[in-house]
mmCIF file with all atom_site columns, C-alpha atoms in Angstrom:
data_model
loop_
_atom_site.group_PDB
_atom_site.id
_atom_site.type_symbol
_atom_site.label_atom_id
_atom_site.label_alt_id
_atom_site.label_comp_id
_atom_site.label_asym_id
_atom_site.label_entity_id
_atom_site.label_seq_id
_atom_site.pdbx_PDB_ins_code
_atom_site.Cartn_x
_atom_site.Cartn_y
_atom_site.Cartn_z
_atom_site.occupancy
_atom_site.B_iso_or_equiv
_atom_site.pdbx_formal_charge
_atom_site.auth_seq_id
_atom_site.auth_comp_id
_atom_site.auth_asym_id
_atom_site.auth_atom_id
_atom_site.pdbx_PDB_model_num
ATOM 1   C CA . GLY A 1 1   ? 158.148 75.953 224.716 1.00 36.00 ? 1   GLY A CA 1
ATOM 2   C CA . GLU A 1 2   ? 156.248 73.152 223.104 1.00 43.00 ? 2   GLU A CA 1
ATOM 3   C CA . SER A 1 3   ? 157.421 72.032 219.724 1.00 47.00 ? 3   SER A CA 1
ATOM 4   C CA . VAL A 1 4   ? 157.901 69.046 217.551 1.00 55.00 ? 4   VAL A CA 1
ATOM 5   C CA . GLY A 1 5   ? 160.862 69.597 215.273 1.00 46.00 ? 5   GLY A CA 1
ATOM 6   C CA . LEU A 1 6   ? 162.514 67.687 212.500 1.00 39.00 ? 6   LEU A CA 1
ATOM 7   C CA . HIS A 1 7   ? 166.267 67.428 212.235 1.00 45.00 ? 7   HIS A CA 1
ATOM 8   C CA . LEU A 1 8   ? 166.613 67.598 208.437 1.00 52.00 ? 8   LEU A CA 1
ATOM 9   C CA . PRO A 1 9   ? 164.485 69.529 205.993 1.00 85.00 ? 9   PRO A CA 1
ATOM 10  C CA . THR A 1 10  ? 165.437 67.340 202.996 1.00 92.00 ? 10  THR A CA 1
ATOM 11  C CA . LEU A 1 11  ? 166.509 63.748 202.502 1.00 94.00 ? 11  LEU A CA 1
ATOM 12  C CA . SER A 1 12  ? 167.575 62.165 199.236 1.00 96.00 ? 12  SER A CA 1
ATOM 13  C CA . VAL A 1 13  ? 167.865 58.385 198.906 1.00 97.00 ? 13  VAL A CA 1
ATOM 14  C CA . GLN A 1 14  ? 168.363 55.854 196.158 1.00 97.00 ? 14  GLN A CA 1
ATOM 15  C CA . GLU A 1 15  ? 165.454 53.668 195.162 1.00 97.00 ? 15  GLU A CA 1
ATOM 16  C CA . GLY A 1 16  ? 165.626 50.429 197.101 1.00 97.00 ? 16  GLY A CA 1
ATOM 17  C CA . ASP A 1 17  ? 167.551 51.893 200.010 1.00 97.00 ? 17  ASP A CA 1
ATOM 18  C CA . ASN A 1 18  ? 166.111 52.317 203.480 1.00 97.00 ? 18  ASN A CA 1
ATOM 19  C CA . SER A 1 19  ? 165.131 55.796 204.639 1.00 97.00 ? 19  SER A CA 1
ATOM 20  C CA . ILE A 1 20  ? 165.187 57.162 208.155 1.00 97.00 ? 20  ILE A CA 1
ATOM 21  C CA . ILE A 1 21  ? 163.385 60.373 209.024 1.00 96.00 ? 21  ILE A CA 1
ATOM 22  C CA . ASN A 1 22  ? 163.905 61.842 212.465 1.00 94.00 ? 22  ASN A CA 1
ATOM 23  C CA . CYS A 1 23  ? 161.841 64.002 214.756 1.00 93.00 ? 23  CYS A CA 1
ATOM 24  C CA . ALA A 1 24  ? 162.492 65.561 218.150 1.00 90.00 ? 24  ALA A CA 1
ATOM 25  C CA . TYR A 1 25  ? 159.838 66.677 220.578 1.00 84.00 ? 25  TYR A CA 1
ATOM 26  C CA . SER A 1 26  ? 160.157 68.809 223.654 1.00 76.00 ? 26  SER A CA 1
ATOM 27  C CA . ASN A 1 27  ? 157.249 67.844 225.916 1.00 80.00 ? 27  ASN A CA 1
ATOM 28  C CA . SER A 1 28  ? 157.563 64.578 227.793 1.00 80.00 ? 28  SER A CA 1
ATOM 29  C CA . ALA A 1 29  ? 153.811 64.639 228.495 1.00 83.00 ? 29  ALA A CA 1
ATOM 30  C CA . SER A 1 30  ? 152.993 63.750 224.899 1.00 85.00 ? 30  SER A CA 1
ATOM 31  C CA . ASP A 1 31  ? 150.637 60.773 224.701 1.00 85.00 ? 31  ASP A CA 1
ATOM 32  C CA . TYR A 1 32  ? 150.479 59.871 221.095 1.00 91.00 ? 32  TYR A CA 1
ATOM 33  C CA . PHE A 1 33  ? 152.541 60.384 217.957 1.00 94.00 ? 33  PHE A CA 1
ATOM 34  C CA . ILE A 1 34  ? 151.589 60.142 214.311 1.00 95.00 ? 34  ILE A CA 1
ATOM 35  C CA . TRP A 1 35  ? 153.566 60.190 211.087 1.00 97.00 ? 35  TRP A CA 1
ATOM 36  C CA . TYR A 1 36  ? 151.916 61.715 208.053 1.00 97.00 ? 36  TYR A CA 1
ATOM 37  C CA . LYS A 1 37  ? 152.922 61.787 204.410 1.00 98.00 ? 37  LYS A CA 1
ATOM 38  C CA . GLN A 1 38  ? 151.915 64.716 202.270 1.00 97.00 ? 38  GLN A CA 1
ATOM 39  C CA . GLU A 1 39  ? 152.177 64.689 198.503 1.00 95.00 ? 39  GLU A CA 1
ATOM 40  C CA . SER A 1 40  ? 151.978 67.825 196.455 1.00 91.00 ? 40  SER A CA 1
ATOM 41  C CA . GLY A 1 41  ? 148.457 69.188 196.267 1.00 89.00 ? 41  GLY A CA 1
ATOM 42  C CA . LYS A 1 42  ? 147.052 66.720 198.780 1.00 93.00 ? 42  LYS A CA 1
ATOM 43  C CA . GLY A 1 43  ? 146.232 66.639 202.450 1.00 96.00 ? 43  GLY A CA 1
ATOM 44  C CA . PRO A 1 44  ? 148.418 64.743 204.932 1.00 97.00 ? 44  PRO A CA 1
ATOM 45  C CA . GLN A 1 45  ? 147.950 61.003 204.748 1.00 97.00 ? 45  GLN A CA 1
ATOM 46  C CA . PHE A 1 46  ? 148.216 58.835 207.853 1.00 96.00 ? 46  PHE A CA 1
ATOM 47  C CA . ILE A 1 47  ? 151.166 56.433 207.775 1.00 97.00 ? 47  ILE A CA 1
ATOM 48  C CA . ILE A 1 48  ? 151.616 55.007 211.237 1.00 97.00 ? 48  ILE A CA 1
ATOM 49  C CA . ASP A 1 49  ? 151.138 55.949 214.868 1.00 96.00 ? 49  ASP A CA 1
ATOM 50  C CA . ILE A 1 50  ? 152.586 55.036 218.230 1.00 96.00 ? 50  ILE A CA 1
ATOM 51  C CA . ARG A 1 51  ? 151.477 55.605 221.786 1.00 93.00 ? 51  ARG A CA 1
ATOM 52  C CA . SER A 1 52  ? 153.745 56.765 224.548 1.00 92.00 ? 52  SER A CA 1
ATOM 53  C CA . ASN A 1 53  ? 153.672 53.368 226.277 1.00 93.00 ? 53  ASN A CA 1
ATOM 54  C CA . MET A 1 54  ? 155.335 51.741 223.257 1.00 96.00 ? 54  MET A CA 1
ATOM 55  C CA . ASP A 1 55  ? 158.883 51.854 221.868 1.00 97.00 ? 55  ASP A CA 1
ATOM 56  C CA . LYS A 1 56  ? 158.356 50.436 218.426 1.00 98.00 ? 56  LYS A CA 1
ATOM 57  C CA . ARG A 1 57  ? 155.580 49.784 215.999 1.00 98.00 ? 57  ARG A CA 1
ATOM 58  C CA . GLN A 1 58  ? 155.719 48.230 212.558 1.00 98.00 ? 58  GLN A CA 1
ATOM 59  C CA . GLY A 1 59  ? 153.533 48.596 209.533 1.00 95.00 ? 59  GLY A CA 1
ATOM 60  C CA . GLN A 1 60  ? 153.871 47.670 205.915 1.00 94.00 ? 60  GLN A CA 1
ATOM 61  C CA . ARG A 1 61  ? 157.438 48.720 204.996 1.00 97.00 ? 61  ARG A CA 1
ATOM 62  C CA . VAL A 1 62  ? 157.400 51.309 207.771 1.00 98.00 ? 62  VAL A CA 1
ATOM 63  C CA . THR A 1 63  ? 158.585 51.238 211.372 1.00 98.00 ? 63  THR A CA 1
ATOM 64  C CA . VAL A 1 64  ? 158.268 53.949 213.970 1.00 98.00 ? 64  VAL A CA 1
ATOM 65  C CA . LEU A 1 65  ? 160.634 54.081 216.918 1.00 98.00 ? 65  LEU A CA 1
ATOM 66  C CA . LEU A 1 66  ? 160.019 56.149 220.019 1.00 97.00 ? 66  LEU A CA 1
ATOM 67  C CA . ASN A 1 67  ? 162.784 56.980 222.472 1.00 95.00 ? 67  ASN A CA 1
ATOM 68  C CA . LYS A 1 68  ? 161.200 58.764 225.400 1.00 91.00 ? 68  LYS A CA 1
ATOM 69  C CA . THR A 1 69  ? 164.502 59.173 227.204 1.00 92.00 ? 69  THR A CA 1
ATOM 70  C CA . VAL A 1 70  ? 165.811 61.579 224.579 1.00 92.00 ? 70  VAL A CA 1
ATOM 71  C CA . LYS A 1 71  ? 162.387 62.597 223.252 1.00 91.00 ? 71  LYS A CA 1
ATOM 72  C CA . HIS A 1 72  ? 163.086 61.321 219.789 1.00 94.00 ? 72  HIS A CA 1
ATOM 73  C CA . LEU A 1 73  ? 160.872 59.757 217.163 1.00 95.00 ? 73  LEU A CA 1
ATOM 74  C CA . SER A 1 74  ? 161.945 58.196 213.892 1.00 97.00 ? 74  SER A CA 1
ATOM 75  C CA . LEU A 1 75  ? 160.261 56.779 210.821 1.00 98.00 ? 75  LEU A CA 1
ATOM 76  C CA . GLN A 1 76  ? 162.023 54.048 208.910 1.00 98.00 ? 76  GLN A CA 1
ATOM 77  C CA . ILE A 1 77  ? 160.916 53.203 205.391 1.00 98.00 ? 77  ILE A CA 1
ATOM 78  C CA . ALA A 1 78  ? 162.240 49.943 203.973 1.00 98.00 ? 78  ALA A CA 1
ATOM 79  C CA . ALA A 1 79  ? 163.073 49.542 200.301 1.00 98.00 ? 79  ALA A CA 1
ATOM 80  C CA . THR A 1 80  ? 162.154 53.129 199.473 1.00 98.00 ? 80  THR A CA 1
ATOM 81  C CA . GLN A 1 81  ? 160.257 53.559 196.221 1.00 97.00 ? 81  GLN A CA 1
ATOM 82  C CA . PRO A 1 82  ? 159.694 56.581 193.967 1.00 96.00 ? 82  PRO A CA 1
ATOM 83  C CA . GLY A 1 83  ? 156.107 56.721 195.226 1.00 96.00 ? 83  GLY A CA 1
ATOM 84  C CA . ASP A 1 84  ? 157.467 57.437 198.691 1.00 97.00 ? 84  ASP A CA 1
ATOM 85  C CA . SER A 1 85  ? 158.675 60.848 197.543 1.00 97.00 ? 85  SER A CA 1
ATOM 86  C CA . ALA A 1 86  ? 156.744 63.382 199.619 1.00 97.00 ? 86  ALA A CA 1
ATOM 87  C CA . VAL A 1 87  ? 157.002 65.571 202.693 1.00 96.00 ? 87  VAL A CA 1
ATOM 88  C CA . TYR A 1 88  ? 156.828 63.652 205.946 1.00 96.00 ? 88  TYR A CA 1
ATOM 89  C CA . PHE A 1 89  ? 155.528 65.204 209.144 1.00 95.00 ? 89  PHE A CA 1
ATOM 90  C CA . CYS A 1 90  ? 155.584 63.939 212.668 1.00 95.00 ? 90  CYS A CA 1
ATOM 91  C CA . ALA A 1 91  ? 152.843 65.159 214.948 1.00 94.00 ? 91  ALA A CA 1
ATOM 92  C CA . GLU A 1 92  ? 152.033 64.784 218.597 1.00 91.00 ? 92  GLU A CA 1
ATOM 93  C CA . ILE A 1 93  ? 148.844 65.025 220.561 1.00 87.00 ? 93  ILE A CA 1
ATOM 94  C CA . ARG A 1 94  ? 148.558 65.480 224.287 1.00 75.00 ? 94  ARG A CA 1
ATOM 95  C CA . ASN A 1 95  ? 144.919 64.728 224.946 1.00 63.00 ? 95  ASN A CA 1
ATOM 96  C CA . GLN A 1 96  ? 144.086 68.369 224.405 1.00 62.00 ? 96  GLN A CA 1
ATOM 97  C CA . GLY A 1 97  ? 140.939 68.210 222.390 1.00 63.00 ? 97  GLY A CA 1
ATOM 98  C CA . GLY A 1 98  ? 141.990 67.457 218.858 1.00 69.00 ? 98  GLY A CA 1
ATOM 99  C CA . LYS A 1 99  ? 145.111 69.551 218.735 1.00 87.00 ? 99  LYS A CA 1
ATOM 100 C CA . LEU A 1 100 ? 147.936 68.027 216.739 1.00 90.00 ? 100 LEU A CA 1
ATOM 101 C CA . ILE A 1 101 ? 151.297 69.752 216.997 1.00 90.00 ? 101 ILE A CA 1
ATOM 102 C CA . PHE A 1 102 ? 153.272 69.295 213.823 1.00 92.00 ? 102 PHE A CA 1
ATOM 103 C CA . GLY A 1 103 ? 156.941 69.353 213.060 1.00 88.00 ? 103 GLY A CA 1
ATOM 104 C CA . GLN A 1 104 ? 158.231 71.370 210.133 1.00 85.00 ? 104 GLN A CA 1
ATOM 105 C CA . GLY A 1 105 ? 158.418 68.400 207.781 1.00 91.00 ? 105 GLY A CA 1
ATOM 106 C CA . THR A 1 106 ? 161.135 66.531 205.897 1.00 93.00 ? 106 THR A CA 1
ATOM 107 C CA . GLU A 1 107 ? 161.044 66.331 202.135 1.00 95.00 ? 107 GLU A CA 1
ATOM 108 C CA . LEU A 1 108 ? 162.022 62.861 200.960 1.00 97.00 ? 108 LEU A CA 1
ATOM 109 C CA . SER A 1 109 ? 163.288 62.550 197.423 1.00 97.00 ? 109 SER A CA 1
ATOM 110 C CA . VAL A 1 110 ? 163.816 59.096 195.934 1.00 97.00 ? 110 VAL A CA 1
ATOM 111 C CA . LYS A 1 111 ? 166.257 58.801 193.029 1.00 94.00 ? 111 LYS A CA 1
ATOM 112 C CA . PRO A 1 112 ? 165.586 56.014 190.528 1.00 90.00 ? 112 PRO A CA 1
ATOM 113 C CA . LYS B 2 1   ? 134.023 54.304 203.758 1.00 69.00 ? 1   LYS B CA 1
ATOM 114 C CA . ALA B 2 2   ? 134.334 57.761 202.220 1.00 85.00 ? 2   ALA B CA 1
ATOM 115 C CA . GLY B 2 3   ? 137.158 59.970 203.443 1.00 95.00 ? 3   GLY B CA 1
ATOM 116 C CA . VAL B 2 4   ? 137.087 63.530 204.665 1.00 98.00 ? 4   VAL B CA 1
ATOM 117 C CA . THR B 2 5   ? 135.767 65.907 202.034 1.00 98.00 ? 5   THR B CA 1
ATOM 118 C CA . GLN B 2 6   ? 136.289 69.631 201.797 1.00 98.00 ? 6   GLN B CA 1
ATOM 119 C CA . THR B 2 7   ? 134.615 72.214 199.615 1.00 98.00 ? 7   THR B CA 1
ATOM 120 C CA . PRO B 2 8   ? 135.492 74.204 197.722 1.00 98.00 ? 8   PRO B CA 1
ATOM 121 C CA . ARG B 2 9   ? 138.936 72.988 196.718 1.00 97.00 ? 9   ARG B CA 1
ATOM 122 C CA . TYR B 2 10  ? 140.088 76.389 195.493 1.00 97.00 ? 10  TYR B CA 1
ATOM 123 C CA . LEU B 2 11  ? 139.035 79.937 196.306 1.00 97.00 ? 11  LEU B CA 1
ATOM 124 C CA . ILE B 2 12  ? 140.220 83.344 195.223 1.00 98.00 ? 12  ILE B CA 1
ATOM 125 C CA . LYS B 2 13  ? 139.110 86.318 197.286 1.00 98.00 ? 13  LYS B CA 1
ATOM 126 C CA . THR B 2 14  ? 140.146 89.930 197.729 1.00 98.00 ? 14  THR B CA 1
ATOM 127 C CA . ARG B 2 15  ? 141.212 91.674 200.891 1.00 98.00 ? 15  ARG B CA 1
ATOM 128 C CA . GLY B 2 16  ? 138.362 92.625 203.172 1.00 98.00 ? 16  GLY B CA 1
ATOM 129 C CA . GLN B 2 17  ? 136.038 89.908 201.959 1.00 98.00 ? 17  GLN B CA 1
ATOM 130 C CA . GLN B 2 18  ? 134.932 86.957 204.016 1.00 98.00 ? 18  GLN B CA 1
ATOM 131 C CA . VAL B 2 19  ? 134.979 83.269 203.195 1.00 98.00 ? 19  VAL B CA 1
ATOM 132 C CA . THR B 2 20  ? 133.295 80.082 204.418 1.00 98.00 ? 20  THR B CA 1
ATOM 133 C CA . LEU B 2 21  ? 134.900 76.677 204.026 1.00 98.00 ? 21  LEU B CA 1
ATOM 134 C CA . SER B 2 22  ? 133.125 73.385 204.535 1.00 98.00 ? 22  SER B CA 1
ATOM 135 C CA . CYS B 2 23  ? 134.262 70.008 205.833 1.00 98.00 ? 23  CYS B CA 1
ATOM 136 C CA . SER B 2 24  ? 132.425 66.687 205.932 1.00 98.00 ? 24  SER B CA 1
ATOM 137 C CA . PRO B 2 25  ? 134.082 64.192 208.278 1.00 98.00 ? 25  PRO B CA 1
ATOM 138 C CA . ILE B 2 26  ? 134.349 60.451 207.918 1.00 97.00 ? 26  ILE B CA 1
ATOM 139 C CA . SER B 2 27  ? 131.059 58.834 208.818 1.00 96.00 ? 27  SER B CA 1
ATOM 140 C CA . GLY B 2 28  ? 130.865 58.248 212.565 1.00 94.00 ? 28  GLY B CA 1
ATOM 141 C CA . HIS B 2 29  ? 133.625 60.686 213.446 1.00 95.00 ? 29  HIS B CA 1
ATOM 142 C CA . ARG B 2 30  ? 132.473 63.325 215.877 1.00 95.00 ? 30  ARG B CA 1
ATOM 143 C CA . SER B 2 31  ? 135.586 65.458 216.145 1.00 94.00 ? 31  SER B CA 1
ATOM 144 C CA . VAL B 2 32  ? 136.636 67.902 213.453 1.00 96.00 ? 32  VAL B CA 1
ATOM 145 C CA . SER B 2 33  ? 139.835 69.919 213.661 1.00 96.00 ? 33  SER B CA 1
ATOM 146 C CA . TRP B 2 34  ? 140.975 72.697 211.356 1.00 97.00 ? 34  TRP B CA 1
ATOM 147 C CA . TYR B 2 35  ? 144.534 73.578 210.423 1.00 97.00 ? 35  TYR B CA 1
ATOM 148 C CA . GLN B 2 36  ? 146.206 76.266 208.382 1.00 97.00 ? 36  GLN B CA 1
ATOM 149 C CA . GLN B 2 37  ? 149.218 75.320 206.292 1.00 95.00 ? 37  GLN B CA 1
ATOM 150 C CA . THR B 2 38  ? 151.631 77.897 204.904 1.00 91.00 ? 38  THR B CA 1
ATOM 151 C CA . PRO B 2 39  ? 155.229 77.552 203.669 1.00 85.00 ? 39  PRO B CA 1
ATOM 152 C CA . GLY B 2 40  ? 156.493 79.843 206.396 1.00 82.00 ? 40  GLY B CA 1
ATOM 153 C CA . GLN B 2 41  ? 154.554 78.612 209.423 1.00 85.00 ? 41  GLN B CA 1
ATOM 154 C CA . GLY B 2 42  ? 153.877 75.013 208.509 1.00 90.00 ? 42  GLY B CA 1
ATOM 155 C CA . LEU B 2 43  ? 150.779 73.307 209.865 1.00 93.00 ? 43  LEU B CA 1
ATOM 156 C CA . GLN B 2 44  ? 149.094 75.231 212.635 1.00 94.00 ? 44  GLN B CA 1
ATOM 157 C CA . PHE B 2 45  ? 146.045 74.273 214.646 1.00 94.00 ? 45  PHE B CA 1
ATOM 158 C CA . LEU B 2 46  ? 143.042 76.582 214.347 1.00 96.00 ? 46  LEU B CA 1
ATOM 159 C CA . PHE B 2 47  ? 140.311 74.920 216.409 1.00 94.00 ? 47  PHE B CA 1
ATOM 160 C CA . GLU B 2 48  ? 138.530 71.684 217.150 1.00 94.00 ? 48  GLU B CA 1
ATOM 161 C CA . TYR B 2 49  ? 134.850 70.876 217.411 1.00 95.00 ? 49  TYR B CA 1
ATOM 162 C CA . PHE B 2 50  ? 133.236 67.926 219.098 1.00 95.00 ? 50  PHE B CA 1
ATOM 163 C CA . SER B 2 51  ? 129.485 67.423 219.375 1.00 93.00 ? 51  SER B CA 1
ATOM 164 C CA . GLU B 2 52  ? 128.818 70.933 218.077 1.00 95.00 ? 52  GLU B CA 1
ATOM 165 C CA . THR B 2 53  ? 131.029 72.553 220.722 1.00 95.00 ? 53  THR B CA 1
ATOM 166 C CA . GLN B 2 54  ? 134.364 74.221 220.235 1.00 95.00 ? 54  GLN B CA 1
ATOM 167 C CA . ARG B 2 55  ? 136.602 72.334 222.570 1.00 92.00 ? 55  ARG B CA 1
ATOM 168 C CA . ASN B 2 56  ? 140.001 73.782 221.765 1.00 91.00 ? 56  ASN B CA 1
ATOM 169 C CA . LYS B 2 57  ? 141.334 76.819 219.973 1.00 93.00 ? 57  LYS B CA 1
ATOM 170 C CA . GLY B 2 58  ? 144.711 77.782 218.569 1.00 93.00 ? 58  GLY B CA 1
ATOM 171 C CA . ASN B 2 59  ? 146.410 81.153 218.514 1.00 94.00 ? 59  ASN B CA 1
ATOM 172 C CA . PHE B 2 60  ? 144.553 82.825 215.687 1.00 97.00 ? 60  PHE B CA 1
ATOM 173 C CA . PRO B 2 61  ? 142.675 86.128 215.728 1.00 97.00 ? 61  PRO B CA 1
ATOM 174 C CA . GLY B 2 62  ? 138.934 86.301 216.198 1.00 97.00 ? 62  GLY B CA 1
ATOM 175 C CA . ARG B 2 63  ? 138.465 86.743 212.452 1.00 98.00 ? 63  ARG B CA 1
ATOM 176 C CA . PHE B 2 64  ? 138.772 82.974 212.287 1.00 98.00 ? 64  PHE B CA 1
ATOM 177 C CA . SER B 2 65  ? 135.707 81.180 213.531 1.00 98.00 ? 65  SER B CA 1
ATOM 178 C CA . GLY B 2 66  ? 133.947 77.912 213.027 1.00 98.00 ? 66  GLY B CA 1
ATOM 179 C CA . ARG B 2 67  ? 130.984 75.814 213.886 1.00 98.00 ? 67  ARG B CA 1
ATOM 180 C CA . GLN B 2 68  ? 129.828 72.239 213.797 1.00 98.00 ? 68  GLN B CA 1
ATOM 181 C CA . PHE B 2 69  ? 126.428 70.895 212.931 1.00 98.00 ? 69  PHE B CA 1
ATOM 182 C CA . SER B 2 70  ? 124.510 68.014 214.450 1.00 96.00 ? 70  SER B CA 1
ATOM 183 C CA . ASN B 2 71  ? 125.656 65.698 211.640 1.00 96.00 ? 71  ASN B CA 1
ATOM 184 C CA . SER B 2 72  ? 129.291 66.558 212.551 1.00 97.00 ? 72  SER B CA 1
ATOM 185 C CA . ARG B 2 73  ? 129.861 68.554 209.387 1.00 98.00 ? 73  ARG B CA 1
ATOM 186 C CA . SER B 2 74  ? 131.852 71.669 210.101 1.00 98.00 ? 74  SER B CA 1
ATOM 187 C CA . GLU B 2 75  ? 132.405 75.072 208.588 1.00 98.00 ? 75  GLU B CA 1
ATOM 188 C CA . MET B 2 76  ? 135.060 77.645 209.210 1.00 98.00 ? 76  MET B CA 1
ATOM 189 C CA . ASN B 2 77  ? 134.741 81.313 208.421 1.00 98.00 ? 77  ASN B CA 1
ATOM 190 C CA . VAL B 2 78  ? 137.374 83.949 207.932 1.00 98.00 ? 78  VAL B CA 1
ATOM 191 C CA . SER B 2 79  ? 136.187 87.535 207.955 1.00 96.00 ? 79  SER B CA 1
ATOM 192 C CA . THR B 2 80  ? 137.971 90.664 206.735 1.00 97.00 ? 80  THR B CA 1
ATOM 193 C CA . LEU B 2 81  ? 140.488 88.683 204.745 1.00 98.00 ? 81  LEU B CA 1
ATOM 194 C CA . GLU B 2 82  ? 144.131 89.733 204.741 1.00 98.00 ? 82  GLU B CA 1
ATOM 195 C CA . LEU B 2 83  ? 146.855 88.815 202.269 1.00 97.00 ? 83  LEU B CA 1
ATOM 196 C CA . GLY B 2 84  ? 148.486 86.690 204.954 1.00 96.00 ? 84  GLY B CA 1
ATOM 197 C CA . ASP B 2 85  ? 145.422 84.463 205.134 1.00 98.00 ? 85  ASP B CA 1
ATOM 198 C CA . SER B 2 86  ? 146.422 82.877 201.850 1.00 97.00 ? 86  SER B CA 1
ATOM 199 C CA . ALA B 2 87  ? 147.032 79.259 202.756 1.00 97.00 ? 87  ALA B CA 1
ATOM 200 C CA . LEU B 2 88  ? 145.901 75.688 202.472 1.00 97.00 ? 88  LEU B CA 1
ATOM 201 C CA . TYR B 2 89  ? 143.134 75.073 204.997 1.00 98.00 ? 89  TYR B CA 1
ATOM 202 C CA . LEU B 2 90  ? 142.876 71.489 206.103 1.00 98.00 ? 90  LEU B CA 1
ATOM 203 C CA . CYS B 2 91  ? 140.302 69.762 208.173 1.00 97.00 ? 91  CYS B CA 1
ATOM 204 C CA . ALA B 2 92  ? 140.759 66.463 209.916 1.00 97.00 ? 92  ALA B CA 1
ATOM 205 C CA . SER B 2 93  ? 138.283 64.172 211.578 1.00 96.00 ? 93  SER B CA 1
ATOM 206 C CA . SER B 2 94  ? 138.582 61.531 214.268 1.00 94.00 ? 94  SER B CA 1
ATOM 207 C CA . TRP B 2 95  ? 136.316 59.506 216.512 1.00 92.00 ? 95  TRP B CA 1
ATOM 208 C CA . THR B 2 96  ? 136.892 61.466 219.681 1.00 84.00 ? 96  THR B CA 1
ATOM 209 C CA . GLY B 2 97  ? 139.583 64.059 219.023 1.00 77.00 ? 97  GLY B CA 1
ATOM 210 C CA . GLU B 2 98  ? 141.558 62.786 221.975 1.00 79.00 ? 98  GLU B CA 1
ATOM 211 C CA . THR B 2 99  ? 144.466 60.405 221.437 1.00 77.00 ? 99  THR B CA 1
ATOM 212 C CA . ASP B 2 100 ? 143.125 58.870 218.270 1.00 83.00 ? 100 ASP B CA 1
ATOM 213 C CA . THR B 2 101 ? 144.117 59.230 214.660 1.00 90.00 ? 101 THR B CA 1
ATOM 214 C CA . GLN B 2 102 ? 143.056 62.284 212.733 1.00 93.00 ? 102 GLN B CA 1
ATOM 215 C CA . TYR B 2 103 ? 142.365 61.795 209.036 1.00 96.00 ? 103 TYR B CA 1
ATOM 216 C CA . PHE B 2 104 ? 142.777 64.755 206.747 1.00 97.00 ? 104 PHE B CA 1
ATOM 217 C CA . GLY B 2 105 ? 140.824 66.017 203.801 1.00 98.00 ? 105 GLY B CA 1
ATOM 218 C CA . PRO B 2 106 ? 142.444 67.351 200.614 1.00 97.00 ? 106 PRO B CA 1
ATOM 219 C CA . GLY B 2 107 ? 142.257 70.937 201.811 1.00 98.00 ? 107 GLY B CA 1
ATOM 220 C CA . THR B 2 108 ? 140.920 74.194 200.441 1.00 98.00 ? 108 THR B CA 1
ATOM 221 C CA . ARG B 2 109 ? 143.489 76.420 198.764 1.00 98.00 ? 109 ARG B CA 1
ATOM 222 C CA . LEU B 2 110 ? 142.595 80.039 199.590 1.00 98.00 ? 110 LEU B CA 1
ATOM 223 C CA . THR B 2 111 ? 144.278 82.861 197.728 1.00 98.00 ? 111 THR B CA 1
ATOM 224 C CA . VAL B 2 112 ? 143.707 86.412 198.903 1.00 98.00 ? 112 VAL B CA 1
ATOM 225 C CA . LEU B 2 113 ? 144.501 89.152 196.387 1.00 97.00 ? 113 LEU B CA 1
#
């Protein structure tokens, strides 16, 4: 079946450390991937995206890596800060008319 | 540029009632998608509208419906509410709804008693 799943439901890191959040997807036809951050009581906030013809994309303190061979996506956050504490979702879209398929989410907790 | 707005932010209804939620997309965005978020099921796609037409639909019963107006604003309606409809309802807008970024609103928290 089609699914985008996350390996770990929770991740705890020390402030200043780097964080890596992983995501596996099952459909090799996926065109586009997005990472979202959701804080309590808010809607998902766009972090970074990557298209299927790319392997890596960098933003401000964030990097997304896409490994199509093993259908794996990861989000790396450099120098993690307390404000990064949230639930992170990966999502994929397959050119199907606005339908994002979400993973279950990973809760990132940053210890001061 | 203003973000996606949703009204109301909170709603309390009783079983059997119906509810209408509203979403105003980012200016210029023509695609609006709706999602239901619950602790047990996560984020699930309800439907997507583009240029006033429903272009895609998720696996939800017919009690869930929506529409889009000529200014791209969208509404979703849930009739004959059930306890299990309690959730955060999120809308997202994008330029085309294809492989482009969807931006989310803050959501409407619906509680069914």
